[in-house]
mmCIF file of C-alpha atoms in Angstrom:
data_model
loop_
_atom_site.group_PDB
_atom_site.id
_atom_site.type_symbol
_atom_site.label_atom_id
_atom_site.label_comp_id
_atom_site.label_asym_id
_atom_site.label_seq_id
_atom_site.Cartn_x
_atom_site.Cartn_y
_atom_site.Cartn_z
ATOM 1 C CA MET A 1 -16.900 7.259 16.774
ATOM 2 C CA LYS A 2 -13.792 6.125 14.889
ATOM 3 C CA ALA A 3 -13.511 6.509 11.125
ATOM 4 C CA VAL A 4 -10.667 6.016 8.665
ATOM 5 C CA GLN A 5 -10.032 9.176 6.670
ATOM 6 C CA ILE A 6 -7.337 10.807 4.596
ATOM 7 C CA THR A 7 -6.366 14.467 4.839
ATOM 8 C CA SER A 8 -3.900 14.309 1.947
ATOM 9 C CA PHE A 9 -3.301 12.020 -1.004
ATOM 10 C CA GLY A 10 -0.437 9.556 -0.920
ATOM 11 C CA ALA A 11 0.780 6.138 0.202
ATOM 12 C CA ALA A 12 -0.861 3.996 2.884
ATOM 13 C CA ASP A 13 0.716 6.053 5.645
ATOM 14 C CA VAL A 14 -1.709 8.938 4.947
ATOM 15 C CA LEU A 15 -4.554 6.867 6.411
ATOM 16 C CA ARG A 16 -5.766 8.257 9.721
ATOM 17 C CA ILE A 17 -8.198 6.859 12.291
ATOM 18 C CA ASN A 18 -10.042 9.951 13.450
ATOM 19 C CA ASP A 19 -12.682 10.728 16.049
ATOM 20 C CA VAL A 20 -15.763 12.073 14.289
ATOM 21 C CA ASP A 21 -19.403 12.648 15.154
ATOM 22 C CA ARG A 22 -21.623 9.639 14.638
ATOM 23 C CA PRO A 23 -23.954 10.395 11.713
ATOM 24 C CA ALA A 24 -27.737 10.200 11.917
ATOM 25 C CA PRO A 25 -29.877 8.774 9.126
ATOM 26 C CA ARG A 26 -32.146 11.085 7.195
ATOM 27 C CA ALA A 27 -35.281 10.085 5.308
ATOM 28 C CA GLY A 28 -34.607 7.036 3.148
ATOM 29 C CA GLU A 29 -31.309 6.248 4.905
ATOM 30 C CA VAL A 30 -30.078 3.684 7.415
ATOM 31 C CA LEU A 31 -27.345 3.837 10.042
ATOM 32 C CA VAL A 32 -25.211 0.687 10.035
ATOM 33 C CA SER A 33 -22.899 -0.398 12.841
ATOM 34 C CA VAL A 34 -20.003 -1.650 10.710
ATOM 35 C CA GLU A 35 -18.372 -4.921 11.686
ATOM 36 C CA ALA A 36 -16.130 -5.467 8.647
ATOM 37 C CA SER A 37 -15.019 -3.819 5.421
ATOM 38 C CA SER A 38 -12.622 -4.974 2.707
ATOM 39 C CA VAL A 39 -9.786 -3.364 0.771
ATOM 40 C CA ASN A 40 -10.609 -2.668 -2.873
ATOM 41 C CA GLY A 41 -8.764 -1.120 -5.764
ATOM 42 C CA HIS A 42 -11.177 1.808 -5.607
ATOM 43 C CA ASP A 43 -10.078 2.568 -2.035
ATOM 44 C CA VAL A 44 -6.421 2.537 -3.020
ATOM 45 C CA ILE A 45 -6.719 4.791 -6.059
ATOM 46 C CA VAL A 46 -8.897 7.288 -4.162
ATOM 47 C CA ARG A 47 -6.301 7.398 -1.376
ATOM 48 C CA ALA A 48 -3.490 7.845 -3.926
ATOM 49 C CA GLY A 49 -5.285 10.797 -5.529
ATOM 50 C CA GLU A 50 -5.929 9.066 -8.849
ATOM 51 C CA LEU A 51 -9.688 9.580 -8.763
ATOM 52 C CA LYS A 52 -10.031 13.253 -7.915
ATOM 53 C CA MET A 53 -12.970 13.692 -10.290
ATOM 54 C CA VAL A 54 -14.939 11.515 -7.858
ATOM 55 C CA SER A 55 -13.343 12.165 -4.475
ATOM 56 C CA GLY A 56 -12.680 15.850 -5.060
ATOM 57 C CA ARG A 57 -9.874 17.689 -3.286
ATOM 58 C CA ARG A 58 -11.751 18.662 -0.147
ATOM 59 C CA PHE A 59 -10.565 16.776 2.930
ATOM 60 C CA PRO A 60 -11.174 14.723 4.966
ATOM 61 C CA ILE A 61 -12.179 11.896 2.626
ATOM 62 C CA GLY A 62 -13.628 8.673 4.002
ATOM 63 C CA VAL A 63 -12.119 5.293 3.170
ATOM 64 C CA GLY A 64 -13.831 1.958 2.543
ATOM 65 C CA LEU A 65 -16.141 1.120 -0.333
ATOM 66 C CA ASP A 66 -18.027 -1.795 1.211
ATOM 67 C CA PHE A 67 -19.246 -2.922 4.620
ATOM 68 C CA ALA A 68 -21.123 -5.607 6.536
ATOM 69 C CA GLY A 69 -22.794 -5.013 9.881
ATOM 70 C CA THR A 70 -25.998 -4.408 11.799
ATOM 71 C CA ILE A 71 -28.634 -1.739 11.270
ATOM 72 C CA THR A 72 -28.675 0.572 14.277
ATOM 73 C CA ALA A 73 -31.337 3.039 13.172
ATOM 74 C CA THR A 74 -33.492 3.888 10.164
ATOM 75 C CA GLY A 75 -34.686 7.219 8.877
ATOM 76 C CA ALA A 76 -38.209 8.041 7.801
ATOM 77 C CA ASP A 77 -39.669 6.315 4.745
ATOM 78 C CA VAL A 78 -37.433 3.233 4.998
ATOM 79 C CA ALA A 79 -39.334 0.029 4.246
ATOM 80 C CA GLY A 80 -38.064 -3.524 4.399
ATOM 81 C CA PHE A 81 -35.294 -2.930 6.936
ATOM 82 C CA ARG A 82 -35.299 -2.477 10.685
ATOM 83 C CA ALA A 83 -32.819 -2.054 13.511
ATOM 84 C CA GLY A 84 -30.975 -5.211 14.533
ATOM 85 C CA GLU A 85 -30.862 -6.800 11.066
ATOM 86 C CA GLN A 86 -27.599 -7.966 9.513
ATOM 87 C CA VAL A 87 -26.906 -6.280 6.188
ATOM 88 C CA TRP A 88 -24.221 -5.791 3.599
ATOM 89 C CA GLY A 89 -23.748 -2.993 1.107
ATOM 90 C CA MET A 90 -21.500 -0.273 -0.221
ATOM 91 C CA VAL A 91 -21.273 3.473 -0.370
ATOM 92 C CA HIS A 92 -21.773 5.091 -3.755
ATOM 93 C CA PRO A 93 -18.468 4.748 -5.663
ATOM 94 C CA ARG A 94 -18.986 7.921 -7.665
ATOM 95 C CA GLN A 95 -19.718 10.247 -4.756
ATOM 96 C CA ARG A 96 -17.484 11.900 -2.203
ATOM 97 C CA HIS A 97 -17.763 10.636 1.379
ATOM 98 C CA SER A 98 -16.202 12.115 4.508
ATOM 99 C CA VAL A 99 -17.077 8.863 6.289
ATOM 100 C CA ALA A 100 -17.270 5.584 4.367
ATOM 101 C CA GLY A 101 -17.253 1.846 5.067
ATOM 102 C CA ALA A 102 -14.059 1.718 7.152
ATOM 103 C CA ALA A 103 -15.661 3.274 10.209
ATOM 104 C CA GLU A 104 -17.574 2.267 13.295
ATOM 105 C CA TYR A 105 -20.810 3.534 11.736
ATOM 106 C CA VAL A 106 -21.848 4.542 8.240
ATOM 107 C CA VAL A 107 -25.029 6.130 6.882
ATOM 108 C CA VAL A 108 -26.184 5.038 3.431
ATOM 109 C CA SER A 109 -29.313 5.161 1.349
ATOM 110 C CA ALA A 110 -31.504 2.130 2.031
ATOM 111 C CA ASP A 111 -31.327 1.171 -1.653
ATOM 112 C CA ARG A 112 -27.605 0.438 -1.242
ATOM 113 C CA ILE A 113 -27.980 -2.427 1.238
ATOM 114 C CA ALA A 114 -29.546 -5.870 1.421
ATOM 115 C CA HIS A 115 -29.909 -8.513 4.084
ATOM 116 C CA ALA A 116 -26.655 -10.427 4.348
ATOM 117 C CA PRO A 117 -26.709 -14.219 3.877
ATOM 118 C CA ALA A 118 -27.510 -15.740 7.260
ATOM 119 C CA ASP A 119 -24.751 -18.330 7.085
ATOM 120 C CA LEU A 120 -21.942 -15.813 6.526
ATOM 121 C CA SER A 121 -20.046 -13.964 9.235
ATOM 122 C CA SER A 122 -19.570 -10.234 8.775
ATOM 123 C CA VAL A 123 -15.956 -10.844 7.737
ATOM 124 C CA GLU A 124 -17.072 -13.323 5.084
ATOM 125 C CA ALA A 125 -19.852 -11.047 3.885
ATOM 126 C CA ALA A 126 -17.526 -8.060 3.537
ATOM 127 C CA ALA A 127 -15.202 -10.162 1.395
ATOM 128 C CA LEU A 128 -17.962 -10.710 -1.167
ATOM 129 C CA VAL A 129 -19.769 -7.377 -1.526
ATOM 130 C CA VAL A 130 -17.581 -5.735 -4.184
ATOM 131 C CA ALA A 131 -15.840 -8.848 -5.526
ATOM 132 C CA GLY A 132 -19.026 -10.869 -5.886
ATOM 133 C CA SER A 133 -21.083 -8.004 -7.284
ATOM 134 C CA THR A 134 -18.408 -7.172 -9.840
ATOM 135 C CA ALA A 135 -18.100 -10.783 -10.979
ATOM 136 C CA LEU A 136 -21.869 -11.215 -11.216
ATOM 137 C CA ILE A 137 -22.320 -8.052 -13.269
ATOM 138 C CA ALA A 138 -19.409 -9.004 -15.536
ATOM 139 C CA LEU A 139 -20.663 -12.501 -16.287
ATOM 140 C CA ARG A 140 -24.424 -12.064 -16.262
ATOM 141 C CA ASP A 141 -24.974 -8.512 -17.448
ATOM 142 C CA SER A 142 -21.876 -7.536 -19.442
ATOM 143 C CA VAL A 143 -20.783 -10.607 -21.440
ATOM 144 C CA HIS A 144 -23.974 -12.680 -20.931
ATOM 145 C CA LEU A 145 -22.167 -15.942 -20.246
ATOM 146 C CA THR A 146 -24.155 -19.051 -21.168
ATOM 147 C CA SER A 147 -23.814 -22.728 -20.314
ATOM 148 C CA GLY A 148 -21.229 -24.633 -22.328
ATOM 149 C CA GLU A 149 -19.130 -21.613 -23.290
ATOM 150 C CA ARG A 150 -15.383 -21.570 -22.760
ATOM 151 C CA ILE A 151 -14.264 -18.750 -20.456
ATOM 152 C CA LEU A 152 -10.849 -17.465 -19.414
ATOM 153 C CA VAL A 153 -10.593 -15.691 -16.065
ATOM 154 C CA ARG A 154 -7.377 -13.669 -15.973
ATOM 155 C CA GLY A 155 -6.156 -12.765 -12.484
ATOM 156 C CA ALA A 156 -8.243 -15.646 -11.176
ATOM 157 C CA ALA A 157 -6.782 -15.738 -7.646
ATOM 158 C CA GLY A 158 -7.852 -12.221 -6.670
ATOM 159 C CA GLY A 159 -11.132 -11.155 -5.114
ATOM 160 C CA VAL A 160 -13.075 -10.698 -8.350
ATOM 161 C CA GLY A 161 -11.255 -13.600 -9.985
ATOM 162 C CA THR A 162 -12.144 -16.182 -7.347
ATOM 163 C CA ALA A 163 -15.776 -15.046 -7.460
ATOM 164 C CA ALA A 164 -15.833 -15.168 -11.264
ATOM 165 C CA VAL A 165 -14.427 -18.702 -11.341
ATOM 166 C CA GLN A 166 -17.156 -19.908 -8.983
ATOM 167 C CA LEU A 167 -20.005 -18.141 -10.739
ATOM 168 C CA ALA A 168 -18.848 -19.191 -14.213
ATOM 169 C CA HIS A 169 -18.667 -22.795 -13.027
ATOM 170 C CA ALA A 170 -22.182 -22.513 -11.583
ATOM 171 C CA MET A 171 -23.396 -21.142 -14.922
ATOM 172 C CA GLY A 172 -22.184 -24.300 -16.633
ATOM 173 C CA SER A 173 -19.212 -22.955 -18.558
ATOM 174 C CA HIS A 174 -15.780 -24.525 -19.078
ATOM 175 C CA VAL A 175 -13.516 -22.388 -16.876
ATOM 176 C CA THR A 176 -9.835 -21.741 -17.552
ATOM 177 C CA ALA A 177 -8.143 -19.834 -14.732
ATOM 178 C CA LEU A 178 -4.961 -17.854 -15.346
ATOM 179 C CA ALA A 179 -3.065 -17.267 -12.104
ATOM 180 C CA ARG A 180 0.062 -18.210 -10.196
ATOM 181 C CA ASP A 181 0.728 -21.923 -10.379
ATOM 182 C CA ARG A 182 0.687 -22.222 -6.590
ATOM 183 C CA HIS A 183 -3.006 -21.309 -6.583
ATOM 184 C CA ALA A 184 -4.003 -24.193 -8.852
ATOM 185 C CA GLU A 185 -5.395 -26.395 -6.081
ATOM 186 C CA LEU A 186 -7.610 -23.639 -4.686
ATOM 187 C CA LEU A 187 -8.907 -22.596 -8.103
ATOM 188 C CA THR A 188 -9.669 -26.192 -9.056
ATOM 189 C CA ASP A 189 -11.608 -26.529 -5.811
ATOM 190 C CA LEU A 190 -13.551 -23.370 -6.714
ATOM 191 C CA GLY A 191 -14.598 -24.862 -10.054
ATOM 192 C CA ALA A 192 -11.833 -24.211 -12.589
ATOM 193 C CA ASP A 193 -11.542 -26.959 -15.206
ATOM 194 C CA GLU A 194 -8.017 -25.871 -16.107
ATOM 195 C CA VAL A 195 -5.471 -23.661 -14.364
ATOM 196 C CA LEU A 196 -2.662 -22.021 -16.339
ATOM 197 C CA ASP A 197 0.424 -20.449 -14.764
ATOM 198 C CA TYR A 198 0.499 -16.832 -15.857
ATOM 199 C CA GLY A 199 4.271 -16.707 -15.408
ATOM 200 C CA SER A 200 4.859 -19.258 -18.163
ATOM 201 C CA THR A 201 1.722 -18.900 -20.296
ATOM 202 C CA THR A 202 1.670 -16.365 -23.116
ATOM 203 C CA SER A 203 -1.565 -15.143 -24.626
ATOM 204 C CA ASP A 204 -0.690 -16.386 -28.118
ATOM 205 C CA ARG A 205 -0.613 -20.012 -26.925
ATOM 206 C CA ILE A 206 -4.085 -20.242 -25.402
ATOM 207 C CA GLY A 207 -7.666 -20.111 -26.558
ATOM 208 C CA PRO A 208 -9.804 -19.441 -28.394
ATOM 209 C CA PHE A 209 -12.373 -18.517 -25.744
ATOM 210 C CA ASP A 210 -15.988 -17.494 -26.001
ATOM 211 C CA VAL A 211 -15.584 -15.152 -23.036
ATOM 212 C CA ILE A 212 -12.614 -13.507 -21.323
ATOM 213 C CA VAL A 213 -12.915 -11.817 -17.933
ATOM 214 C CA ASP A 214 -9.828 -9.726 -17.174
ATOM 215 C CA THR A 215 -9.021 -8.324 -13.739
ATOM 216 C CA VAL A 216 -5.459 -7.196 -14.545
ATOM 217 C CA GLY A 217 -5.839 -4.381 -17.074
ATOM 218 C CA THR A 218 -2.674 -4.947 -19.137
ATOM 219 C CA GLU A 219 -2.023 -6.495 -22.581
ATOM 220 C CA LEU A 220 -5.724 -6.308 -23.286
ATOM 221 C CA HIS A 221 -5.317 -6.258 -27.064
ATOM 222 C CA CYS A 222 -3.287 -9.480 -26.910
ATOM 223 C CA TYR A 223 -5.962 -11.296 -24.945
ATOM 224 C CA ARG A 224 -8.790 -9.865 -27.023
ATOM 225 C CA SER A 225 -7.208 -11.563 -30.040
ATOM 226 C CA ARG A 226 -7.840 -14.925 -28.336
ATOM 227 C CA LEU A 227 -11.598 -14.527 -28.601
ATOM 228 C CA ALA A 228 -13.513 -16.933 -30.788
ATOM 229 C CA LYS A 229 -15.882 -15.614 -33.428
ATOM 230 C CA GLY A 230 -18.681 -13.867 -31.580
ATOM 231 C CA GLY A 231 -16.622 -13.874 -28.371
ATOM 232 C CA ARG A 232 -16.912 -11.210 -25.653
ATOM 233 C CA MET A 233 -14.364 -9.687 -23.295
ATOM 234 C CA VAL A 234 -14.742 -7.529 -20.198
ATOM 235 C CA THR A 235 -12.091 -5.969 -17.988
ATOM 236 C CA VAL A 236 -12.408 -4.567 -14.479
ATOM 237 C CA GLY A 237 -8.692 -3.733 -14.179
ATOM 238 C CA LEU A 238 -8.734 -0.117 -15.264
ATOM 239 C CA SER A 239 -5.610 1.919 -15.964
ATOM 240 C CA PRO A 240 -4.668 4.569 -18.565
ATOM 241 C CA SER A 241 -3.398 1.841 -20.906
ATOM 242 C CA ALA A 242 -6.541 -0.212 -20.324
ATOM 243 C CA LEU A 243 -8.782 2.731 -21.163
ATOM 244 C CA ALA A 244 -6.850 3.276 -24.391
ATOM 245 C CA ALA A 245 -7.215 -0.397 -25.325
ATOM 246 C CA ILE A 246 -10.939 -0.304 -24.569
ATOM 247 C CA ALA A 247 -11.417 2.735 -26.801
ATOM 248 C CA ALA A 248 -9.374 1.231 -29.625
ATOM 249 C CA SER A 249 -11.321 -2.026 -29.491
ATOM 250 C CA SER A 250 -14.648 -0.367 -30.311
ATOM 251 C CA VAL A 251 -14.149 -1.108 -34.017
ATOM 252 C CA HIS A 252 -14.417 -4.841 -33.295
ATOM 253 C CA GLY A 253 -18.151 -4.802 -32.551
ATOM 254 C CA SER A 254 -19.203 -7.705 -30.335
ATOM 255 C CA ARG A 255 -15.530 -8.586 -29.810
ATOM 256 C CA ARG A 256 -14.752 -5.186 -28.317
ATOM 257 C CA ILE A 257 -13.435 -4.893 -24.765
ATOM 258 C CA ARG A 258 -16.204 -3.984 -22.356
ATOM 259 C CA THR A 259 -15.895 -2.398 -18.924
ATOM 260 C CA PHE A 260 -18.150 -1.006 -16.218
ATOM 261 C CA SER A 261 -18.109 0.455 -12.723
ATOM 262 C CA ALA A 262 -19.786 -1.856 -10.217
ATOM 263 C CA ASN A 263 -22.438 0.085 -8.333
ATOM 264 C CA PRO A 264 -24.765 -2.528 -6.823
ATOM 265 C CA GLU A 265 -28.086 -1.607 -5.301
ATOM 266 C CA THR A 266 -30.497 -3.749 -3.307
ATOM 267 C CA PRO A 267 -31.753 -6.037 -6.133
ATOM 268 C CA LEU A 268 -28.251 -7.050 -7.191
ATOM 269 C CA LEU A 269 -27.124 -7.544 -3.597
ATOM 270 C CA ARG A 270 -30.149 -9.817 -3.123
ATOM 271 C CA ASP A 271 -29.161 -11.774 -6.220
ATOM 272 C CA LEU A 272 -25.649 -12.081 -4.804
ATOM 273 C CA ALA A 273 -27.054 -13.414 -1.530
ATOM 274 C CA ASP A 274 -29.022 -16.004 -3.520
ATOM 275 C CA GLN A 275 -25.766 -17.195 -5.111
ATOM 276 C CA VAL A 276 -24.303 -17.703 -1.643
ATOM 277 C CA THR A 277 -27.396 -19.449 -0.316
ATOM 278 C CA SER A 278 -27.513 -21.823 -3.301
ATOM 279 C CA GLY A 279 -23.887 -22.833 -2.738
ATOM 280 C CA SER A 280 -22.655 -21.290 -5.991
ATOM 281 C CA LEU A 281 -20.447 -18.718 -4.271
ATOM 282 C CA ARG A 282 -18.339 -18.615 -1.135
ATOM 283 C CA PRO A 283 -15.862 -16.012 0.153
ATOM 284 C CA VAL A 284 -12.124 -16.415 -0.262
ATOM 285 C CA ILE A 285 -10.179 -14.457 2.354
ATOM 286 C CA ASP A 286 -6.450 -13.833 2.217
ATOM 287 C CA SER A 287 -6.036 -12.073 5.565
ATOM 288 C CA VAL A 288 -7.926 -10.164 8.249
ATOM 289 C CA TYR A 289 -6.699 -6.945 9.885
ATOM 290 C CA PRO A 290 -8.116 -4.888 12.749
ATOM 291 C CA LEU A 291 -9.082 -1.342 11.849
ATOM 292 C CA ALA A 292 -5.977 -0.062 13.629
ATOM 293 C CA ASP A 293 -3.859 -1.859 11.009
ATOM 294 C CA ILE A 294 -5.716 -0.686 7.917
ATOM 295 C CA ALA A 295 -2.531 0.875 6.519
ATOM 296 C CA ALA A 296 -0.907 -2.570 6.571
ATOM 297 C CA ALA A 297 -3.945 -3.982 4.764
ATOM 298 C CA HIS A 298 -3.583 -1.354 2.020
ATOM 299 C CA GLU A 299 0.128 -2.068 1.733
ATOM 300 C CA ALA A 300 -0.531 -5.790 1.405
ATOM 301 C CA PHE A 301 -3.106 -5.128 -1.319
ATOM 302 C CA GLU A 302 -0.675 -2.980 -3.270
ATOM 303 C CA HIS A 303 2.117 -5.518 -2.886
ATOM 304 C CA GLY A 304 0.032 -7.981 -4.928
ATOM 305 C CA GLY A 305 -0.135 -11.748 -4.816
ATOM 306 C CA VAL A 306 -3.402 -11.636 -2.895
ATOM 307 C CA VAL A 307 -5.596 -14.737 -2.784
ATOM 308 C CA GLY A 308 -9.163 -13.529 -2.437
ATOM 309 C CA LYS A 309 -9.663 -10.501 -0.205
ATOM 310 C CA HIS A 310 -8.023 -8.511 2.571
ATOM 311 C CA VAL A 311 -10.712 -7.764 5.164
ATOM 312 C CA VAL A 312 -10.641 -5.150 7.924
ATOM 313 C CA THR A 313 -12.618 -5.751 11.113
ATOM 314 C CA VAL A 314 -14.059 -2.931 13.216
ATOM 315 C CA PRO A 315 -13.790 -3.881 16.905
ATOM 316 C CA ARG A 316 -15.280 -1.360 19.311
ATOM 317 C CA ASP A 317 -13.056 0.502 21.778
ATOM 318 C CA SER A 318 -9.923 -1.236 20.555
ATOM 319 C CA VAL A 319 -8.608 1.173 17.937
#
């Protein structure tokens, strides 16, 4: 089978589409025929060698955090799933994988998948696995957003941002989206009550907010100062400067800057599917690339300005 791997750290041109043996599921695992995967920040920093404590230095290393596709086979002791069912899921983000989601087939533990929403294509499903899970964890489990609160979503046009705008709107909050001005129409359609142009809006001229969701990872202390009394802030845009700001903010108690690593298992993926089924969440896709062009997809992600997600499809016998 074909699988995207890296044999050295570096820019997008280190990505290789290699012929590898198709894996077989062991007890508690499922084999998924992958139809689509998306490009995530995790994929890019692993490829660049910035997450060696997770990926290790032993090559080859598989690429692709998430996937959507069809179960091909199940190992022993797997309940609730059977061959032929459409699923979505992700490999474990804190483990090394020689084959990951950007491949024709992937083996994962059965507790890392769920049935995909029936009304989504595999491309649409792949666009929501990481972005939707991250937004749901941030709003529901990290900052505990409640109806009527004022929330700022910073980096609102990206994958996590577009999901957070929709979910925050569904939760009954007043949503302010901070993004490029040209994305205002889309973000309003997704549920934003107000859209601010990040190019002309400084942090000292907005707020206060009950909740801030940051997907950028810069100037965190400036935005944290725009929290109302009892406000909460979470960032998913991690960088060395972001980690320093998070540590320094611990003295502020409830108004500290929170963060987390999204690692959804079956219950959360089911909850995410419920959000789609209820109409509270829909995928936003910037562009779709065939697996053969995954390097171009990574380059586009790193270039920035993305609206929603870059998705990679996995056509058979066409790589």
